[in-house]
CSV table of N, CA, C and O in Angstrom, one decimal:
chain,number,residue,atom,x,y,z
E,231,MET,N,84.0,79.8,81.8
E,231,MET,CA,83.8,78.8,82.9
E,231,MET,C,82.4,78.2,82.6
E,231,MET,O,81.4,78.9,82.6
E,232,ARG,N,82.3,76.9,82.5
E,232,ARG,CA,81.0,76.3,82.3
E,232,ARG,C,80.4,75.9,83.7
E,232,ARG,O,81.0,75.3,84.5
E,233,VAL,N,79.2,76.3,83.8
E,233,VAL,CA,78.4,76.1,85.1
E,233,VAL,C,77.2,75.4,84.7
E,233,VAL,O,76.5,75.8,83.8
E,234,PRO,N,76.8,74.3,85.5
E,234,PRO,CA,75.6,73.7,85.2
E,234,PRO,C,74.4,74.6,85.6
E,234,PRO,O,74.5,75.5,86.4
E,235,ASN,N,73.2,74.3,85.0
E,235,ASN,CA,72.1,75.0,85.4
E,235,ASN,C,71.9,75.0,86.9
E,235,ASN,O,72.1,74.0,87.5
E,236,GLN,N,71.5,76.2,87.4
E,236,GLN,CA,71.3,76.3,88.8
E,236,GLN,C,69.9,75.9,89.3
E,236,GLN,O,69.1,76.8,89.6
E,237,ASN,N,69.7,74.7,89.4
E,237,ASN,CA,68.4,74.1,89.8
E,237,ASN,C,68.2,74.4,91.3
E,237,ASN,O,69.0,74.0,92.1
E,238,LEU,N,67.1,75.1,91.6
E,238,LEU,CA,66.9,75.4,93.0
E,238,LEU,C,66.7,74.3,93.9
E,238,LEU,O,67.1,74.3,95.1
E,239,THR,N,66.1,73.2,93.5
E,239,THR,CA,65.9,72.0,94.4
E,239,THR,C,67.2,71.3,94.6
E,239,THR,O,67.3,70.7,95.6
E,240,ASP,N,68.1,71.4,93.7
E,240,ASP,CA,69.5,70.9,93.9
E,240,ASP,C,70.3,71.8,94.9
E,240,ASP,O,71.0,71.3,95.7
E,241,SER,N,70.1,73.1,94.7
E,241,SER,CA,70.8,74.0,95.5
E,241,SER,C,70.3,74.0,97.0
E,241,SER,O,71.1,74.2,97.9
E,242,PHE,N,69.0,73.8,97.2
E,242,PHE,CA,68.4,73.9,98.5
E,242,PHE,C,67.5,72.7,98.7
E,242,PHE,O,66.3,72.8,98.8
E,243,PRO,N,68.1,71.5,98.8
E,243,PRO,CA,67.2,70.3,98.9
E,243,PRO,C,66.4,70.3,100.2
E,243,PRO,O,65.3,69.7,100.2
E,244,GLU,N,66.8,71.0,101.2
E,244,GLU,CA,66.0,71.0,102.5
E,244,GLU,C,64.7,71.9,102.3
E,244,GLU,O,63.8,71.9,103.2
E,245,LEU,N,64.6,72.6,101.2
E,245,LEU,CA,63.5,73.5,100.9
E,245,LEU,C,62.6,72.9,99.8
E,245,LEU,O,61.8,73.7,99.2
E,246,ASP,N,62.8,71.7,99.4
E,246,ASP,CA,62.1,71.1,98.3
E,246,ASP,C,60.6,71.2,98.4
E,246,ASP,O,59.9,71.6,97.5
E,247,GLU,N,60.1,70.9,99.6
E,247,GLU,CA,58.7,70.9,99.8
E,247,GLU,C,58.1,72.4,99.7
E,247,GLU,O,57.1,72.6,99.0
E,248,ALA,N,58.8,73.3,100.2
E,248,ALA,CA,58.4,74.7,100.1
E,248,ALA,C,58.5,75.2,98.7
E,248,ALA,O,57.6,75.9,98.2
E,249,PHE,N,59.5,74.8,98.0
E,249,PHE,CA,59.6,75.1,96.5
E,249,PHE,C,58.4,74.6,95.8
E,249,PHE,O,57.8,75.4,95.0
E,250,HIS,N,58.1,73.4,95.9
E,250,HIS,CA,56.9,72.8,95.1
E,250,HIS,C,55.6,73.5,95.5
E,250,HIS,O,54.8,73.7,94.7
E,251,TYR,N,55.4,73.7,96.8
E,251,TYR,CA,54.2,74.4,97.3
E,251,TYR,C,54.1,75.8,96.7
E,251,TYR,O,53.1,76.2,96.1
E,252,LEU,N,55.1,76.6,96.8
E,252,LEU,CA,55.1,78.0,96.4
E,252,LEU,C,55.0,78.0,94.8
E,252,LEU,O,54.3,78.9,94.3
E,253,LYS,N,55.7,77.1,94.2
E,253,LYS,CA,55.6,77.1,92.7
E,253,LYS,C,54.1,76.9,92.2
E,253,LYS,O,53.7,77.5,91.3
E,254,ALA,N,53.4,76.1,93.0
E,254,ALA,CA,52.0,75.8,92.6
E,254,ALA,C,51.0,76.8,93.1
E,254,ALA,O,49.9,76.9,92.5
E,255,HIS,N,51.3,77.5,94.2
E,255,HIS,CA,50.3,78.2,94.9
E,255,HIS,C,50.6,79.7,95.1
E,255,HIS,O,49.7,80.5,95.5
E,256,ASP,N,51.7,80.2,94.7
E,256,ASP,CA,52.1,81.6,95.0
E,256,ASP,C,52.5,82.2,93.6
E,256,ASP,O,53.6,81.9,93.1
E,257,GLU,N,51.7,83.1,93.2
E,257,GLU,CA,51.9,83.7,91.8
E,257,GLU,C,53.2,84.6,91.8
E,257,GLU,O,53.9,84.5,90.8
E,258,GLN,N,53.5,85.3,92.9
E,258,GLN,CA,54.7,86.1,92.9
E,258,GLN,C,55.9,85.2,92.8
E,258,GLN,O,56.9,85.5,92.1
E,259,PHE,N,55.9,84.1,93.6
E,259,PHE,CA,57.0,83.1,93.5
E,259,PHE,C,57.2,82.6,92.1
E,259,PHE,O,58.3,82.5,91.6
E,260,HIS,N,56.0,82.2,91.5
E,260,HIS,CA,56.0,81.6,90.2
E,260,HIS,C,56.6,82.6,89.2
E,260,HIS,O,57.4,82.2,88.3
E,261,GLN,N,56.3,83.9,89.3
E,261,GLN,CA,56.8,84.9,88.3
E,261,GLN,C,58.3,85.1,88.5
E,261,GLN,O,59.0,85.2,87.5
E,262,ILE,N,58.7,85.2,89.7
E,262,ILE,CA,60.2,85.3,90.0
E,262,ILE,C,60.9,84.1,89.5
E,262,ILE,O,62.0,84.2,88.9
E,263,LEU,N,60.3,82.9,89.7
E,263,LEU,CA,61.0,81.7,89.3
E,263,LEU,C,61.1,81.7,87.7
E,263,LEU,O,62.1,81.2,87.2
E,264,LYS,N,60.1,82.1,87.0
E,264,LYS,CA,60.1,82.2,85.6
E,264,LYS,C,61.3,83.1,85.1
E,264,LYS,O,62.0,82.7,84.2
E,265,GLN,N,61.4,84.2,85.8
E,265,GLN,CA,62.5,85.1,85.4
E,265,GLN,C,63.9,84.5,85.7
E,265,GLN,O,64.8,84.6,84.9
E,266,TYR,N,64.0,83.8,86.9
E,266,TYR,CA,65.2,83.2,87.2
E,266,TYR,C,65.6,82.1,86.2
E,266,TYR,O,66.7,82.0,85.8
E,267,GLU,N,64.6,81.2,85.9
E,267,GLU,CA,64.8,80.2,84.9
E,267,GLU,C,65.2,80.7,83.5
E,267,GLU,O,66.1,80.1,82.9
E,268,LYS,N,64.6,81.8,83.1
E,268,LYS,CA,65.0,82.4,81.9
E,268,LYS,C,66.4,82.9,81.9
E,268,LYS,O,67.2,82.6,80.9
E,269,LEU,N,66.8,83.5,82.9
E,269,LEU,CA,68.2,84.0,83.0
E,269,LEU,C,69.2,82.8,83.2
E,269,LEU,O,70.3,82.8,82.6
E,270,ASP,N,68.8,81.8,83.9
E,270,ASP,CA,69.7,80.7,84.1
E,270,ASP,C,69.9,79.9,82.8
E,270,ASP,O,71.0,79.5,82.5
E,271,THR,N,68.8,79.8,82.0
E,271,THR,CA,69.0,79.2,80.7
E,271,THR,C,69.9,80.0,79.8
E,271,THR,O,70.7,79.5,79.1
E,272,LEU,N,69.7,81.3,79.8
E,272,LEU,CA,70.6,82.2,79.0
E,272,LEU,C,72.1,82.0,79.4
E,272,LEU,O,72.9,81.9,78.6
E,273,VAL,N,72.4,82.0,80.7
E,273,VAL,CA,73.7,81.8,81.2
E,273,VAL,C,74.3,80.5,80.7
E,273,VAL,O,75.4,80.4,80.2
E,274,HIS,N,73.5,79.5,80.8
E,274,HIS,CA,73.8,78.1,80.4
E,274,HIS,C,74.2,78.1,78.9
E,274,HIS,O,75.2,77.6,78.5
E,275,LYS,N,73.4,78.8,78.1
E,275,LYS,CA,73.6,78.8,76.6
E,275,LYS,C,74.9,79.6,76.3
E,275,LYS,O,75.7,79.2,75.4
E,276,VAL,N,75.1,80.7,77.0
E,276,VAL,CA,76.4,81.4,76.8
E,276,VAL,C,77.6,80.6,77.2
E,276,VAL,O,78.6,80.5,76.5
E,277,ASP,N,77.5,79.9,78.3
E,277,ASP,CA,78.6,79.1,78.8
E,277,ASP,C,78.9,77.9,77.9
E,277,ASP,O,80.0,77.5,77.8
E,278,HIS,N,77.9,77.5,77.1
E,278,HIS,CA,78.0,76.4,76.2
E,278,HIS,C,78.1,76.9,74.7
E,278,HIS,O,77.9,76.1,73.8
E,279,GLU,N,78.4,78.2,74.6
E,279,GLU,CA,78.6,78.8,73.3
E,279,GLU,C,77.5,78.6,72.3
E,279,GLU,O,77.7,78.6,71.1
E,280,GLN,N,76.2,78.6,72.9
E,280,GLN,CA,75.1,78.5,72.0
E,280,GLN,C,74.5,79.9,71.8
E,280,GLN,O,73.6,80.2,71.0
E,281,GLU,N,74.9,80.9,72.7
E,281,GLU,CA,74.5,82.3,72.6
E,281,GLU,C,75.8,83.1,72.8
E,281,GLU,O,76.8,82.7,73.4
E,282,ILE,N,75.8,84.3,72.2
E,282,ILE,CA,77.0,85.2,72.3
E,282,ILE,C,76.6,86.4,73.1
E,282,ILE,O,75.5,87.0,72.9
E,283,MET,N,77.4,86.8,74.1
E,283,MET,CA,77.2,87.9,74.9
E,283,MET,C,78.5,88.5,75.4
E,283,MET,O,79.4,87.7,75.7
E,284,SER,N,78.6,89.8,75.6
E,284,SER,CA,79.8,90.3,76.1
E,284,SER,C,80.0,89.9,77.6
E,284,SER,O,79.0,89.6,78.3
E,285,ASP,N,81.2,90.0,78.0
E,285,ASP,CA,81.5,89.6,79.4
E,285,ASP,C,80.7,90.6,80.4
E,285,ASP,O,80.2,90.1,81.4
E,286,PHE,N,80.7,91.8,80.0
E,286,PHE,CA,79.9,92.8,80.8
E,286,PHE,C,78.5,92.4,80.9
E,286,PHE,O,77.9,92.4,82.0
E,287,GLU,N,77.9,92.1,79.8
E,287,GLU,CA,76.4,91.7,79.8
E,287,GLU,C,76.2,90.5,80.6
E,287,GLU,O,75.2,90.3,81.3
E,288,LEU,N,77.1,89.5,80.4
E,288,LEU,CA,77.0,88.2,81.1
E,288,LEU,C,77.1,88.4,82.6
E,288,LEU,O,76.3,87.9,83.4
E,289,GLU,N,78.0,89.3,83.1
E,289,GLU,CA,78.1,89.6,84.5
E,289,GLU,C,76.8,90.2,85.0
E,289,GLU,O,76.3,89.9,86.1
E,290,LYS,N,76.2,91.1,84.3
E,290,LYS,CA,75.0,91.8,84.6
E,290,LYS,C,73.9,90.7,84.8
E,290,LYS,O,73.1,90.7,85.8
E,291,VAL,N,73.8,89.8,83.8
E,291,VAL,CA,72.7,88.8,83.9
E,291,VAL,C,73.0,87.8,85.1
E,291,VAL,O,72.0,87.5,85.8
E,292,LYS,N,74.2,87.5,85.3
E,292,LYS,CA,74.5,86.6,86.5
E,292,LYS,C,74.2,87.3,87.8
E,292,LYS,O,73.7,86.6,88.7
E,293,LYS,N,74.4,88.6,87.9
E,293,LYS,CA,74.1,89.3,89.1
E,293,LYS,C,72.6,89.3,89.3
E,293,LYS,O,72.1,89.2,90.5
E,294,GLU,N,71.9,89.6,88.3
E,294,GLU,CA,70.4,89.6,88.4
E,294,GLU,C,69.9,88.2,88.8
E,294,GLU,O,69.0,88.1,89.6
E,295,ARG,N,70.5,87.2,88.2
E,295,ARG,CA,70.1,85.8,88.5
E,295,ARG,C,70.3,85.5,90.0
E,295,ARG,O,69.5,84.9,90.7
E,296,VAL,N,71.5,85.9,90.5
E,296,VAL,CA,71.7,85.8,92.0
E,296,VAL,C,70.7,86.5,92.8
E,296,VAL,O,70.2,86.0,93.8
E,297,THR,N,70.3,87.7,92.4
E,297,THR,CA,69.3,88.5,93.2
E,297,THR,C,68.0,87.7,93.2
E,297,THR,O,67.3,87.6,94.2
E,298,LEU,N,67.6,87.2,92.0
E,298,LEU,CA,66.4,86.4,92.0
E,298,LEU,C,66.4,85.2,92.8
E,298,LEU,O,65.5,84.8,93.5
E,299,LYS,N,67.6,84.5,92.7
E,299,LYS,CA,67.7,83.3,93.5
E,299,LYS,C,67.6,83.6,95.0
E,299,LYS,O,67.0,82.8,95.7
E,300,ASP,N,68.2,84.7,95.4
E,300,ASP,CA,68.1,85.0,96.8
E,300,ASP,C,66.7,85.3,97.2
E,300,ASP,O,66.3,84.9,98.3
E,301,SER,N,66.0,86.0,96.4
E,301,SER,CA,64.5,86.3,96.6
E,301,SER,C,63.7,85.0,96.8
E,301,SER,O,62.9,84.9,97.7
E,302,LEU,N,64.0,84.1,95.9
E,302,LEU,CA,63.3,82.8,95.9
E,302,LEU,C,63.6,82.0,97.2
E,302,LEU,O,62.8,81.5,97.8
E,303,TYR,N,64.9,82.0,97.5
E,303,TYR,CA,65.4,81.4,98.7
E,303,TYR,C,64.7,82.0,100.0
E,303,TYR,O,64.2,81.2,100.8
E,304,GLN,N,64.6,83.3,100.1
E,304,GLN,CA,64.0,83.9,101.2
E,304,GLN,C,62.5,83.6,101.3
E,304,GLN,O,62.0,83.3,102.4
E,305,MET,N,61.9,83.5,100.2
E,305,MET,CA,60.4,83.1,100.2
E,305,MET,C,60.3,81.7,100.6
E,305,MET,O,59.3,81.4,101.4
E,306,MET,N,61.1,80.8,100.2
E,306,MET,CA,61.0,79.4,100.6
E,306,MET,C,61.3,79.2,102.1
E,306,MET,O,60.6,78.5,102.8
E,307,VAL,N,62.3,79.9,102.6
E,307,VAL,CA,62.7,79.8,104.0
E,307,VAL,C,61.5,80.4,104.9
E,307,VAL,O,61.1,79.7,105.9
E,308,LYS,N,60.9,81.5,104.4
E,308,LYS,CA,59.8,82.0,105.2
E,308,LYS,C,58.6,81.1,105.2
E,308,LYS,O,58.0,80.8,106.2
E,309,HIS,N,58.3,80.5,104.0
E,309,HIS,CA,57.2,79.5,103.9
E,309,HIS,C,57.5,78.3,104.9
E,309,HIS,O,56.6,77.9,105.6
E,310,LYS,N,58.7,77.8,104.8
E,310,LYS,CA,59.0,76.7,105.7
E,310,LYS,C,58.9,77.0,107.2
E,310,LYS,O,58.3,76.2,107.9
E,311,SER,N,59.4,78.2,107.6
E,311,SER,CA,59.3,78.5,109.0
E,311,SER,C,57.9,78.8,109.4
E,311,SER,O,57.5,78.5,110.6
E,312,GLU,N,57.0,79.3,108.5
E,312,GLU,CA,55.6,79.6,108.9
E,312,GLU,C,54.8,78.3,108.9
E,312,GLU,O,53.7,78.3,109.5
E,313,ASN,N,55.3,77.2,108.3
E,313,ASN,CA,54.5,76.0,108.2
E,313,ASN,C,55.1,74.8,108.9
E,313,ASN,O,54.8,73.7,108.6
E,314,ASN,N,55.9,75.1,109.9
E,314,ASN,CA,56.5,74.0,110.7
E,314,ASN,C,56.0,74.1,112.1
E,314,ASN,O,55.5,75.0,112.6
């Protein structure tokens, strides 16, 4: 199944401002984002047959990506609620 890259600003357009602020000013957010983007790129490459990975390994990577995405989402929601 081919899935487009999971861009956070596309997934959560209402949190675009929080995303850009945290990306520039929060080191923890930035580090989690780097991990997320690395895994997202890997999934994208596997889906487009540019990388080879077992189904088991791919599922593991996708689950980790979802966990990271959830963490980033929670950080953005918190930032938005604290700054409104």
